[in-house]
Short mmCIF file of C-alpha atoms in Angstrom, two decimals:
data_model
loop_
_atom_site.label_atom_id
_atom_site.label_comp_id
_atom_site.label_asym_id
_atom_site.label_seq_id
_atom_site.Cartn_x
_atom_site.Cartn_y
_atom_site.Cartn_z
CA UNK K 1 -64.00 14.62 52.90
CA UNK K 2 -63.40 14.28 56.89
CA UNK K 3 -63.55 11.10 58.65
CA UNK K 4 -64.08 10.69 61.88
CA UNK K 5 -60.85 9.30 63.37
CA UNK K 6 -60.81 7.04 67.08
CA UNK K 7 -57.19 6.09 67.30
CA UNK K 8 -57.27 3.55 70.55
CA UNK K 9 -55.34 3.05 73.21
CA UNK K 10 -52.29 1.24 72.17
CA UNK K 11 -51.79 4.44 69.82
CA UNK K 12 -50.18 5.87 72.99
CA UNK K 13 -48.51 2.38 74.00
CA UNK K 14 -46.90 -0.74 72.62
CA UNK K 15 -49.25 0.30 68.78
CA UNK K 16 -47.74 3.83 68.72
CA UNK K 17 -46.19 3.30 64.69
CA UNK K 18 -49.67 2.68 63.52
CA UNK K 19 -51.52 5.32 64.78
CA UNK K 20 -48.11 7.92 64.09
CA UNK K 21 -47.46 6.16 60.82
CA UNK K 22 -51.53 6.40 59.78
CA UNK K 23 -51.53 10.28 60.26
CA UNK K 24 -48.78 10.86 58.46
CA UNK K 25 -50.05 8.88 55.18
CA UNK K 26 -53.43 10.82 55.59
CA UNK K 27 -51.52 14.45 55.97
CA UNK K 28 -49.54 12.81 52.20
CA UNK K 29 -53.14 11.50 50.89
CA UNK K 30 -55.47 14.28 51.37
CA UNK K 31 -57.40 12.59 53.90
CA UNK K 32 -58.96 14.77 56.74
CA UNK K 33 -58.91 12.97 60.09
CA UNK K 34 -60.82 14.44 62.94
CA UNK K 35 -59.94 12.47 66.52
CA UNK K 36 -63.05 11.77 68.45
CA UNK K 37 -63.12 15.20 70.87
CA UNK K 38 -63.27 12.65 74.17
CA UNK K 39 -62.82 8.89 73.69
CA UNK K 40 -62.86 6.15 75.45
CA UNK K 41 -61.75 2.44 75.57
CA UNK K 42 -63.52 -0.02 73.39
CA UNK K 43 -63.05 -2.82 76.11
CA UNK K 44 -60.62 -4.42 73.80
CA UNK K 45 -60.83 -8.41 74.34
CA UNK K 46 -61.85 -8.02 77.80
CA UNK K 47 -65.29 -6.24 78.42
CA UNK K 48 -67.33 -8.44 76.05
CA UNK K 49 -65.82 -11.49 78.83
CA UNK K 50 -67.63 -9.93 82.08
CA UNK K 51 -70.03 -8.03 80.73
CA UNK K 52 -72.05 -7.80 77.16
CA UNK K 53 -73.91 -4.35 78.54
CA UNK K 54 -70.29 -2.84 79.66
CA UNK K 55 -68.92 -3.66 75.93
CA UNK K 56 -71.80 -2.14 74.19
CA UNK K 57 -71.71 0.99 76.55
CA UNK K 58 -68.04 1.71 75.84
CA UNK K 59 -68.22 1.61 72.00
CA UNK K 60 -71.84 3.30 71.60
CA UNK K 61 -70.24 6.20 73.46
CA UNK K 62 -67.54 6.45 70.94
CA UNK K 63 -70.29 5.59 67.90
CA UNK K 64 -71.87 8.99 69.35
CA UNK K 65 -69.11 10.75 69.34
CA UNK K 66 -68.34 9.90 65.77
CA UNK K 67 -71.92 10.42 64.38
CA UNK K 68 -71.53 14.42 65.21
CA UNK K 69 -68.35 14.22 63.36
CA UNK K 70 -68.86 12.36 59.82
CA UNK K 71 -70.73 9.43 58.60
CA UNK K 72 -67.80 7.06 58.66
CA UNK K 73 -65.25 6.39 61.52
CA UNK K 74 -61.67 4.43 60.97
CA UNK K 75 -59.26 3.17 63.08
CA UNK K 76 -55.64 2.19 62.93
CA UNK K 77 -56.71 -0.63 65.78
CA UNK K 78 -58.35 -3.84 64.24
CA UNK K 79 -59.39 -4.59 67.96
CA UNK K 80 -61.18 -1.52 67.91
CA UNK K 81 -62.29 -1.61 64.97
CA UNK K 82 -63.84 -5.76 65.47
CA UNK K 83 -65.58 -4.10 68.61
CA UNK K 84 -66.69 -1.08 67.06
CA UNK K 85 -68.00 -2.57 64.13
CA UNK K 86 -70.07 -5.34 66.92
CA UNK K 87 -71.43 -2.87 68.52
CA UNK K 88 -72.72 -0.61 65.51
CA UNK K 89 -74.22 -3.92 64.14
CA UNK K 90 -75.90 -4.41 67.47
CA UNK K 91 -76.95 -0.85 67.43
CA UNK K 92 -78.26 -1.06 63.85
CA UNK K 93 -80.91 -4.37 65.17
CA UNK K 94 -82.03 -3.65 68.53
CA UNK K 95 -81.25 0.02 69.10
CA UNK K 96 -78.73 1.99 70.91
CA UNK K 97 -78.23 2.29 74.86
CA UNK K 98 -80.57 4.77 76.52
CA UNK K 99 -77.82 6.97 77.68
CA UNK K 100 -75.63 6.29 74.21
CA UNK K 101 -76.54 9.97 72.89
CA UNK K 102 -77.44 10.30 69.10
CA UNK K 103 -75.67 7.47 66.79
CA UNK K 104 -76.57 8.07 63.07
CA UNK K 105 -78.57 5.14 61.59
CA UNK K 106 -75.80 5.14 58.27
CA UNK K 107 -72.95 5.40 60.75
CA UNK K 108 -70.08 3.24 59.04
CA UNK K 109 -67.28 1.81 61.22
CA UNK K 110 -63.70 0.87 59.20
CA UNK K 111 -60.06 -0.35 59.38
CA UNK K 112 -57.44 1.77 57.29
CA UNK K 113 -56.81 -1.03 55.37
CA UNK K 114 -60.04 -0.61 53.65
CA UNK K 115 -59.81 3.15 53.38
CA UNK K 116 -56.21 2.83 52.23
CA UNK K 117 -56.86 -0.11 49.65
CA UNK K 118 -59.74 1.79 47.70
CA UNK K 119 -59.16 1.73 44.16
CA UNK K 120 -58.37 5.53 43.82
CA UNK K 121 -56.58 5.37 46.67
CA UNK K 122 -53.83 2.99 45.39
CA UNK K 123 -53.56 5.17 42.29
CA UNK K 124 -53.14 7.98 44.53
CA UNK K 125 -50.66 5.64 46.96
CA UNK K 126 -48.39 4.94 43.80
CA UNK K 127 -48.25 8.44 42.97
CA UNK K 128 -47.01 9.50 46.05
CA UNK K 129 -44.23 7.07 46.43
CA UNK K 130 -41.07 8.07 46.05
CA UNK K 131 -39.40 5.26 45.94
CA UNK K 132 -40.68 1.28 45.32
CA UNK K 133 -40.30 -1.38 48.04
CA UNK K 134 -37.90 -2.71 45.48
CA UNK K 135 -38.93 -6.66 45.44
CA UNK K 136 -38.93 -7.16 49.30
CA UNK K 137 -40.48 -9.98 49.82
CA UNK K 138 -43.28 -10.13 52.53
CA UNK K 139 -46.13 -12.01 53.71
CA UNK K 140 -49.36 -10.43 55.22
CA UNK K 141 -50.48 -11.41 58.21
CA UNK K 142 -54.10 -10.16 59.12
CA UNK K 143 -55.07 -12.29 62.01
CA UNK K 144 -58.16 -12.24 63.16
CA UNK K 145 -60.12 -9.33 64.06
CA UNK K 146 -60.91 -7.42 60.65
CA UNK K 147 -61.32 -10.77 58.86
CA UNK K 148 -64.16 -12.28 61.98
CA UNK K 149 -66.80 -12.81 62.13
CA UNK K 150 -67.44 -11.34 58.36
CA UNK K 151 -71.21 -9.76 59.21
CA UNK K 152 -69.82 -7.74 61.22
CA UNK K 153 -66.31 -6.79 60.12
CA UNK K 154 -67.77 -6.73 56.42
CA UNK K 155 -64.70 -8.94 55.35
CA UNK K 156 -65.61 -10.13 51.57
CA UNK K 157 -63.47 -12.97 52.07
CA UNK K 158 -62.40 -13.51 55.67
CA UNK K 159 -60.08 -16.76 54.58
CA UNK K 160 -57.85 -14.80 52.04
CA UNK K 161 -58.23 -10.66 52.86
CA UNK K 162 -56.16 -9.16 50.13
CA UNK K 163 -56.13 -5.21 51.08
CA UNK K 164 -52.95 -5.07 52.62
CA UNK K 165 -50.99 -7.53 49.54
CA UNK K 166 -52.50 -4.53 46.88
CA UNK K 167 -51.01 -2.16 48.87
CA UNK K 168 -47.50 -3.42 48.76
CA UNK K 169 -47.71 -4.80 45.27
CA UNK K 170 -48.52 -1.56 44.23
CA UNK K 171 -45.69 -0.13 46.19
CA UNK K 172 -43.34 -3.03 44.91
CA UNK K 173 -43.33 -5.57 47.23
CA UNK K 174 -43.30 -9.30 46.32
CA UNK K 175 -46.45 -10.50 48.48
CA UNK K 176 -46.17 -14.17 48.81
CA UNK K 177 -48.94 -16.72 49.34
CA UNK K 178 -49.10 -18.64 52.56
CA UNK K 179 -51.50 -20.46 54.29
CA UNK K 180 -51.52 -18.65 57.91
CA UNK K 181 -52.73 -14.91 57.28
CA UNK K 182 -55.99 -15.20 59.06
CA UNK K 183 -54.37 -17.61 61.63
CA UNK K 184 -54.97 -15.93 65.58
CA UNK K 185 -51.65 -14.99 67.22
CA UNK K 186 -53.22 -15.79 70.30
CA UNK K 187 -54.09 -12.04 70.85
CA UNK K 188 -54.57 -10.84 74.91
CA UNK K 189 -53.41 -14.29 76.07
CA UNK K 190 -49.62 -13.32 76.11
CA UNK K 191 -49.93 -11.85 79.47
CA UNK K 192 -51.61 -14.97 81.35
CA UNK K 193 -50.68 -17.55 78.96
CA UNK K 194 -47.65 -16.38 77.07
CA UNK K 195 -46.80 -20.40 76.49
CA UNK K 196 -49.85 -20.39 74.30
CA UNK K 197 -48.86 -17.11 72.24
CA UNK K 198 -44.96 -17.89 72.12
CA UNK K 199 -46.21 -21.67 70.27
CA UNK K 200 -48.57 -19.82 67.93
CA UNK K 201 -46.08 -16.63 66.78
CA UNK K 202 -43.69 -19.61 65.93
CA UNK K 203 -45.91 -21.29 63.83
CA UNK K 204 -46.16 -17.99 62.04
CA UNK K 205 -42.29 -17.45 61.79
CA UNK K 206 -41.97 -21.46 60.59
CA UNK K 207 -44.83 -20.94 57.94
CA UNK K 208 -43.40 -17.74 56.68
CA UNK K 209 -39.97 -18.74 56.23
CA UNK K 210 -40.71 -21.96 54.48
CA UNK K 211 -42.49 -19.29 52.35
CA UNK K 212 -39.93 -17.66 51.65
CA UNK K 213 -40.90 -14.77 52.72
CA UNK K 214 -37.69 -12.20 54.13
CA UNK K 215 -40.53 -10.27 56.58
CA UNK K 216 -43.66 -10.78 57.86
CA UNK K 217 -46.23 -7.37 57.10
CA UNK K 218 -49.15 -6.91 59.78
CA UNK K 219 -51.65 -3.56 60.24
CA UNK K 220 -52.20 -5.11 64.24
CA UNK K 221 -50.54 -3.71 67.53
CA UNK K 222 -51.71 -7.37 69.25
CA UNK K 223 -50.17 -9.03 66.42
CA UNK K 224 -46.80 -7.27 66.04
CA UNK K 225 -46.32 -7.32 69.60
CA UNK K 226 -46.91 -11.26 70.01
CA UNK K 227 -44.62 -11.45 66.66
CA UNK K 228 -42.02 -9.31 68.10
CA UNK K 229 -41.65 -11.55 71.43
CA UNK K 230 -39.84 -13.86 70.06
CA UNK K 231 -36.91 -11.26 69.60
CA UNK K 232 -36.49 -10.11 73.10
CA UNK K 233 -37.50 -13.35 75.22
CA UNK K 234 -37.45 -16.14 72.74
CA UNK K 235 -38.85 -19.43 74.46
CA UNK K 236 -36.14 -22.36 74.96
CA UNK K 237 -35.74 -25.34 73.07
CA UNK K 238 -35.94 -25.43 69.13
CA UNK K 239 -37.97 -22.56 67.41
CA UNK K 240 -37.25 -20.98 63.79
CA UNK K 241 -35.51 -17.63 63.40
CA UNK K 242 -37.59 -14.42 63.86
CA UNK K 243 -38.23 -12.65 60.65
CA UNK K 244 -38.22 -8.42 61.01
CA UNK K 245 -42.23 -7.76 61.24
CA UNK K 246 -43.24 -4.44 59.96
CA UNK K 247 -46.64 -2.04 59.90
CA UNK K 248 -47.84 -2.02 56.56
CA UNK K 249 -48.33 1.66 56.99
CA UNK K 250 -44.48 2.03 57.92
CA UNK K 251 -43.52 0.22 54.91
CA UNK K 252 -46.09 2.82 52.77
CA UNK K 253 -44.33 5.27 54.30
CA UNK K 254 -40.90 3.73 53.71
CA UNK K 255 -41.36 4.20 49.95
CA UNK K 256 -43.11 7.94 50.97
CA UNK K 257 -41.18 9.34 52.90
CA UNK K 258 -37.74 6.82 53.87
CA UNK K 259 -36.60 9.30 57.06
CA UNK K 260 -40.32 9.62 58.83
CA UNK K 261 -40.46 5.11 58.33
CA UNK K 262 -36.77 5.07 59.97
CA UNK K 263 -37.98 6.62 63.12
CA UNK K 264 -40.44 4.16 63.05
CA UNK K 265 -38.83 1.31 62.98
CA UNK K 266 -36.27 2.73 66.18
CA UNK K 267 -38.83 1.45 68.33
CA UNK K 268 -38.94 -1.97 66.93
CA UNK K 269 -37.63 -4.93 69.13
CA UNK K 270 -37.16 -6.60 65.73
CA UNK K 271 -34.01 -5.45 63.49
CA UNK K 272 -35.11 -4.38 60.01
CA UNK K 273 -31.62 -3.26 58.56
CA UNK K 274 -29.66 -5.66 57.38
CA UNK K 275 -32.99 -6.86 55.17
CA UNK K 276 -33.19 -2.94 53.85
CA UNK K 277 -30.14 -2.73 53.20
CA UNK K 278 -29.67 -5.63 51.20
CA UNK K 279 -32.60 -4.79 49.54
CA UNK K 280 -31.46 -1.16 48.81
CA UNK K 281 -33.98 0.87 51.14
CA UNK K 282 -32.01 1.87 54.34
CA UNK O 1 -106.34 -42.78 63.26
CA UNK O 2 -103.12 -41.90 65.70
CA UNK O 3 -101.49 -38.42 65.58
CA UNK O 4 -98.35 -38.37 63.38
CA UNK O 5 -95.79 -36.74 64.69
CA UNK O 6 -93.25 -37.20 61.86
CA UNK O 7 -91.07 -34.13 61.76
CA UNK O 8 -91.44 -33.22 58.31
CA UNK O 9 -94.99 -32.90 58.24
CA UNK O 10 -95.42 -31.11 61.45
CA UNK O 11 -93.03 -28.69 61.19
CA UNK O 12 -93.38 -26.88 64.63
CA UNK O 13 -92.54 -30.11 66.01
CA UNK O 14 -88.81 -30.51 67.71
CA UNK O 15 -86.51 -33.49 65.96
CA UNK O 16 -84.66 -33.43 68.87
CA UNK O 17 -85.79 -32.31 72.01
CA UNK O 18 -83.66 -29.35 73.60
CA UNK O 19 -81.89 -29.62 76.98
CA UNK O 20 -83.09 -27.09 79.69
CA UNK O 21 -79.37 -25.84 79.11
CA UNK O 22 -80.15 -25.41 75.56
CA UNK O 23 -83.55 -23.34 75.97
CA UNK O 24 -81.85 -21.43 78.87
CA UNK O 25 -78.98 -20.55 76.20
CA UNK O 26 -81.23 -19.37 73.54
CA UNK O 27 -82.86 -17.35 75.72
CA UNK O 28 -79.99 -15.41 76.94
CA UNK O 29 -78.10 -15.19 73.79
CA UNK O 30 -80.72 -16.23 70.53
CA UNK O 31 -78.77 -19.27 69.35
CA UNK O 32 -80.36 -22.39 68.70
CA UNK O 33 -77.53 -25.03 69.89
CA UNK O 34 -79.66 -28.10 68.86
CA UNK O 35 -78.71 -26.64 65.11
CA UNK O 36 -74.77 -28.39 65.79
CA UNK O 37 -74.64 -31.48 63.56
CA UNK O 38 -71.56 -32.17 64.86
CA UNK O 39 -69.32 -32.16 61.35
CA UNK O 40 -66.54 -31.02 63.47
CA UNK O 41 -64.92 -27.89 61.29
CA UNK O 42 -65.24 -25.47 64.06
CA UNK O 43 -62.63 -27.94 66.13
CA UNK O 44 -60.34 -28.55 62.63
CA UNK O 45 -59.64 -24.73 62.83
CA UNK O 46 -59.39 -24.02 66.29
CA UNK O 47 -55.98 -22.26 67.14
CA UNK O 48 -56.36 -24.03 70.36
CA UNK O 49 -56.30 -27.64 69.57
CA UNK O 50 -52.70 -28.44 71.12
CA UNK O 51 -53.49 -26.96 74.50
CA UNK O 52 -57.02 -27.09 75.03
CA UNK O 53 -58.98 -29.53 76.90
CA UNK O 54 -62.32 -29.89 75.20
CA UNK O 55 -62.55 -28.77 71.32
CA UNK O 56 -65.43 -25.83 69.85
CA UNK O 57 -67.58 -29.04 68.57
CA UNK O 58 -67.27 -30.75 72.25
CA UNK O 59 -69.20 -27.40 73.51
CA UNK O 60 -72.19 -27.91 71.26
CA UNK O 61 -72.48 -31.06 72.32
CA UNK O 62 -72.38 -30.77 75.70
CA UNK O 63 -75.03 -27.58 75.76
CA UNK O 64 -77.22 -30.03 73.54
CA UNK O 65 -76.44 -32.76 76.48
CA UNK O 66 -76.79 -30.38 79.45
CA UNK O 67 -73.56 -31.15 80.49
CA UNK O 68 -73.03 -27.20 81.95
CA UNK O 69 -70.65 -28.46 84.43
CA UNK O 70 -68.09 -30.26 82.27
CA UNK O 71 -68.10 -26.57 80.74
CA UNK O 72 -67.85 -24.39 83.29
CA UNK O 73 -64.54 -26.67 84.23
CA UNK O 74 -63.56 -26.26 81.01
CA UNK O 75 -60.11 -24.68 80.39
CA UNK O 76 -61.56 -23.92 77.24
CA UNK O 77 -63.88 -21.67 78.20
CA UNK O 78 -61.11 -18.76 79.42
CA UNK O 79 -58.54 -19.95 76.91
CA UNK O 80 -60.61 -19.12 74.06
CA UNK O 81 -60.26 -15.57 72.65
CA UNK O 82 -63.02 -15.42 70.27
CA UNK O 83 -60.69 -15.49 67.19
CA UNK O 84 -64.12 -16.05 65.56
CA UNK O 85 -62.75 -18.96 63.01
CA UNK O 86 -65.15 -21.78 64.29
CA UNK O 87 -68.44 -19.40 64.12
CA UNK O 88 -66.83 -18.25 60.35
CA UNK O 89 -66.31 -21.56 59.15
CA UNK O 90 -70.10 -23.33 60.39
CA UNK O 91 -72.43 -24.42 58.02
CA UNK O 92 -74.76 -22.89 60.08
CA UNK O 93 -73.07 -19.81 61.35
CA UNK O 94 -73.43 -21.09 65.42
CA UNK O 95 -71.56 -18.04 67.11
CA UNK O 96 -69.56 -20.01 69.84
CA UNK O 97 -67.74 -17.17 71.47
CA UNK O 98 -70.92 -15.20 72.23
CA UNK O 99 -72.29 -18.34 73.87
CA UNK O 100 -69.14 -18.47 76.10
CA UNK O 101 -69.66 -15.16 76.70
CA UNK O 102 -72.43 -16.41 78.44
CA UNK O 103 -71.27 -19.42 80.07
CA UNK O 104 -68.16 -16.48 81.43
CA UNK O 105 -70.31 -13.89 82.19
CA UNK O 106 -72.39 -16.44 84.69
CA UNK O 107 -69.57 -17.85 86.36
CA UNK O 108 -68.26 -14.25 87.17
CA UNK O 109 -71.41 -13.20 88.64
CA UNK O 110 -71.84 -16.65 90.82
CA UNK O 111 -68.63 -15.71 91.98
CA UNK O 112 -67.12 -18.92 91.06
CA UNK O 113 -63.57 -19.64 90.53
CA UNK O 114 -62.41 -19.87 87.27
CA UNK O 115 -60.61 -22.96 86.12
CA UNK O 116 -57.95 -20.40 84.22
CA UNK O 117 -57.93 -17.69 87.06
CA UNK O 118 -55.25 -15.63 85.30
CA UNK O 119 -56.96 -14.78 82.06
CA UNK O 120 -59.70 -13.64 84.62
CA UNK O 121 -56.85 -11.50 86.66
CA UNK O 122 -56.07 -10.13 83.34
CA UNK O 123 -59.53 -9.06 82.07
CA UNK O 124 -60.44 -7.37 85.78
CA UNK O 125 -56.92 -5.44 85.51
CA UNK O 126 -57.45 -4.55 82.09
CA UNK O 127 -61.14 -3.65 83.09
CA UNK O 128 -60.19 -1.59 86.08
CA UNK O 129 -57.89 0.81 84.87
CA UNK O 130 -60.26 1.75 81.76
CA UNK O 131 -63.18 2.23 84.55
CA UNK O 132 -60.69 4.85 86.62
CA UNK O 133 -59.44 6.83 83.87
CA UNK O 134 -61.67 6.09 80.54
CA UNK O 135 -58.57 4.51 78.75
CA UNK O 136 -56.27 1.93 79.05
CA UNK O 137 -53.13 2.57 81.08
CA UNK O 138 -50.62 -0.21 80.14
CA UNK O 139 -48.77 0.13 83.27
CA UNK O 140 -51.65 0.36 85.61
CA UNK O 141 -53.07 -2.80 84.12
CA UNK O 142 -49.43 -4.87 83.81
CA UNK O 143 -49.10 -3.78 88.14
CA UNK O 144 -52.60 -4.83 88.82
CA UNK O 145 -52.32 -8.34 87.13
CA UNK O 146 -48.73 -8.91 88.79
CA UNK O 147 -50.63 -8.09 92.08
CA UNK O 148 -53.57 -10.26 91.28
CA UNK O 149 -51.67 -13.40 89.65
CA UNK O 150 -48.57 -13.26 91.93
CA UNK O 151 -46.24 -13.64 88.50
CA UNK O 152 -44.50 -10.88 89.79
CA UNK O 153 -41.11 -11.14 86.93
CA UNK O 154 -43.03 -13.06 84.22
CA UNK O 155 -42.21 -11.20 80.73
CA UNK O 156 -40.00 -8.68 82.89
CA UNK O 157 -37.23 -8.92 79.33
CA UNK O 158 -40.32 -8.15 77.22
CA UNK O 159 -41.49 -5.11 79.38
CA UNK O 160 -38.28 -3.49 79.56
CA UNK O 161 -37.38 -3.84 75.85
CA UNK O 162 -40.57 -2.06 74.69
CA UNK O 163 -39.94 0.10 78.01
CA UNK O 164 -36.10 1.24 76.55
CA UNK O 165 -37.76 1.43 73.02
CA UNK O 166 -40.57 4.50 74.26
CA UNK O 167 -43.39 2.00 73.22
CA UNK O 168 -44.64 1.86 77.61
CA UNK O 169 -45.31 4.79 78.65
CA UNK O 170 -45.52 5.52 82.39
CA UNK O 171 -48.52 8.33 82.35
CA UNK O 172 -51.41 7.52 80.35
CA UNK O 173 -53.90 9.93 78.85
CA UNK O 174 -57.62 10.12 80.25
CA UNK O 175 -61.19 10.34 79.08
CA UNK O 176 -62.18 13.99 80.17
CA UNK O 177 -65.45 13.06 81.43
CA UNK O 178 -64.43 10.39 83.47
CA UNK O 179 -68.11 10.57 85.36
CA UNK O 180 -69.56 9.00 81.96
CA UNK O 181 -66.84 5.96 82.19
CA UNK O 182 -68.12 5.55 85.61
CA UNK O 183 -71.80 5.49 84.82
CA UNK O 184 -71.45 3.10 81.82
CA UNK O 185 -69.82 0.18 83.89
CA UNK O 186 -72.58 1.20 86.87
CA UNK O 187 -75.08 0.27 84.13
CA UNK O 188 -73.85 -2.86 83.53
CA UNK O 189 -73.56 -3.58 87.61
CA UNK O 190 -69.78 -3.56 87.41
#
């Protein structure tokens, strides 16, 4: 079955693993992705600020776009997917933009961490592993924007999302329980306010080490990035050690395929090897 | 025998009645802000609380007072990213962040200065390099904010570490039909 596939903008930039990392588990998975022929921006955190029309523009071109490809579109980008998903809703109630184009009334907007944590899927996942995560253990962190608000993101329990822990548990990771997986990192703020998201990304790091967890697991370019401050300009004063912070898709394909994950994790500011090797996996 | 104007048996009639900030928010967005009772779990969640200056509950209250002042010089109002946990956790599902969409989108077009002027400096460099070329250009957007803000060395470490690691890339890819892009944000008169 194809799927229409609109990988974002920060699959160029700063979110390249996830969108590199995605295509190469639907190439070992069978799924057929086909990129939206000319996308554009979803207008990310910004366009729904100045303008409501802009936002709705943006992502009903894309929704058009997708709708001659497939009934369903996914994304690596949980941005992109929060303001794809908005903007379908919106669609779906009072009707597209005049110049939107044709945008299929059963058009479905998703995250790869729904398509991925399908029940046949994780057989599927399991049998294409070779090699277990080998008892890392890791805490999810989801933040905010496939959880929020659940109408629109579909989220069947926005306090305590589970897709990504199956995932890993199935690959043979320890998931551990902790109280901050839907906590914002504060997102777009790290630009003007990067006081704000340096404070909240250490709250994360504090919460999952008294966890115990060894790494923090996150399927968000925003996220990761905030996370991944703290290892190359780590505020002053006291703050907990940074834990290595991971894609859950580089970690699928770390018990898939171990070289393809290794050239992922190159371009992390975080430093993932002495926890693989100690647990085995480098 | 008198009119009774008892709320339960009439029930067209207001309990409360609504601010003219109130009515003019409902128009503009649909939500009913009179329907905050105030129990204060939208402000218990909010990732905000040790920087902010007024908390998600303070809002209702003030759009129920007519206090639009105290929140259009709220810091609130641009350091809130719509993380969406106070509209997921109400009783009574109030959507704050699309309401300070509002309250954002009308202090733009005044022209008024906002009390956070970076976060605006971001969005408009964020904005402005999506209208010229369909898609975001990391680089274009970093220079325009340094330009706008003045915090020309801010995060330089960060920049060049992700910069050394191939995750910035200097060129970015376009939207082919860039005349599209164009007409979208002429729509919405930006």
């Amino acid at each position: 079955m194809k799927i229409a596939y609109y990988p974002g903008c920060s699959a160029h930039g700063t979110g390249i693993e996830t969108d590199q990392s995605t295509r190469e588990l639907c190439r070992i998975l069978g799924i057929e992705l086909a990129d939206l022929p000319d996308w554009n921006c979803c207008g990310a955190s910004s366009a729904h600020v100045v303008s409501s029309e802009l936002a709705l523009g943006l992502n009903a071109r894309n929704l058009a776009q997708a709708s001659a490809i497939a009934d369903e579109v996914v994304t690596p980008c949980p941005a992109c997917f929060n303001r794809m998903a908005e903007a379908n809703h919106h669609i779906k109630q009072h009707g597209a933009p005049e110049k939107a184009g044709s945008i299929k009334e059963n058009l479905e907007v998703r995250h790869v961490i729904d398509l991925f944590s399908q029940k046949d899927m994780l057989k599927k996942i399991a049998k294409a592993a070779t090699r277990g995560l080998n008892g890392m253990k890791v805490v999810t962190y989801y933040g905010c924007l496939t959880s929020r608000p659940p109408e629109i993101t579909g989220a069947k329990n926005p306090e305590n999302p589970t897709e990504m822990d199956v995932i890993l548990e199935a690959l043979g990771a320890e998931v551990i329980d902790w109280p901050l997986k839907t906590q914002c990192c504060g997102g777009s703020l790290t630009i003007p306010k990067d006081e704000i998201v340096a404070n909240l990304s250490n709250q994360l790091y504090e919460m999952a080490a008294r966890a115990g967890a060894e790494a923090i697991v996150t399927h968000c370019a925003m996220c990761f990035t905030n996370l991944e401050r703290q290892w190359a300009n780590p505020v002053e004063g006291d703050h907990p050690e940074p834990l290595p912070v991971f894609y859950f898709t580089e970690l699928m394909m770390l018990a898939m395929d171990p070289a393809k994950a290794q050239a992922h994790f190159r371009r992390h500011l975080s430093d993932p090897n002495p926890l693989l090797s100690a647990r085995g996996l480098s | 025998m008198t009119e009774n104007t008892s709320p339960s048996t009439n029930p067209g009639q207001e309990i409360c009645p609504a601010s003219d900030l109130a009515r003019r928010v409902q128009e503009a967005t649909g939500v009913n802000a009179m329907e905050c009772y105030q129990c204060g779990k939208c402000s218990a969640g909010c990732p905000l609380l040790e920087v902010t200056d007024l908390m998600p509950h303070d809002l209702w209250r003030l759009i129920q007072l007519g206090a639009e002042d105290r929140i259009k010089n709220s810091k609130h109002l641009w350091l809130c990213i719509s993380c969406e946990t106070c509209s997921t956790r109400c009783p009574n599902q109030l959507p704050l962040p699309a309401v300070l969409d509002f309250f954002r989108q009308e202090i733009i077009k005044d022209g008024q200065t906002p009390t956070e002027e970076n976060v605006l400096h971001f969005h408009n460099a964020f904005l402005d390099t999506v209208k010229k070329k369909g898609r975001l250009s990391e680089v274009g957007m970093v220079q325009k904010y340094k330009l706008a803000s003045g915090e020309y060395f801010k995060d330089m470490k960060l920049g060049m570490s992700m910069f050394f690691k191939g995750k910035i890339k200097l060129f970015s890819q376009s939207t082919a039909a860039k005349n599209e892009i164009r007409d979208i944000f002429k729509e919405a008169g930006k």
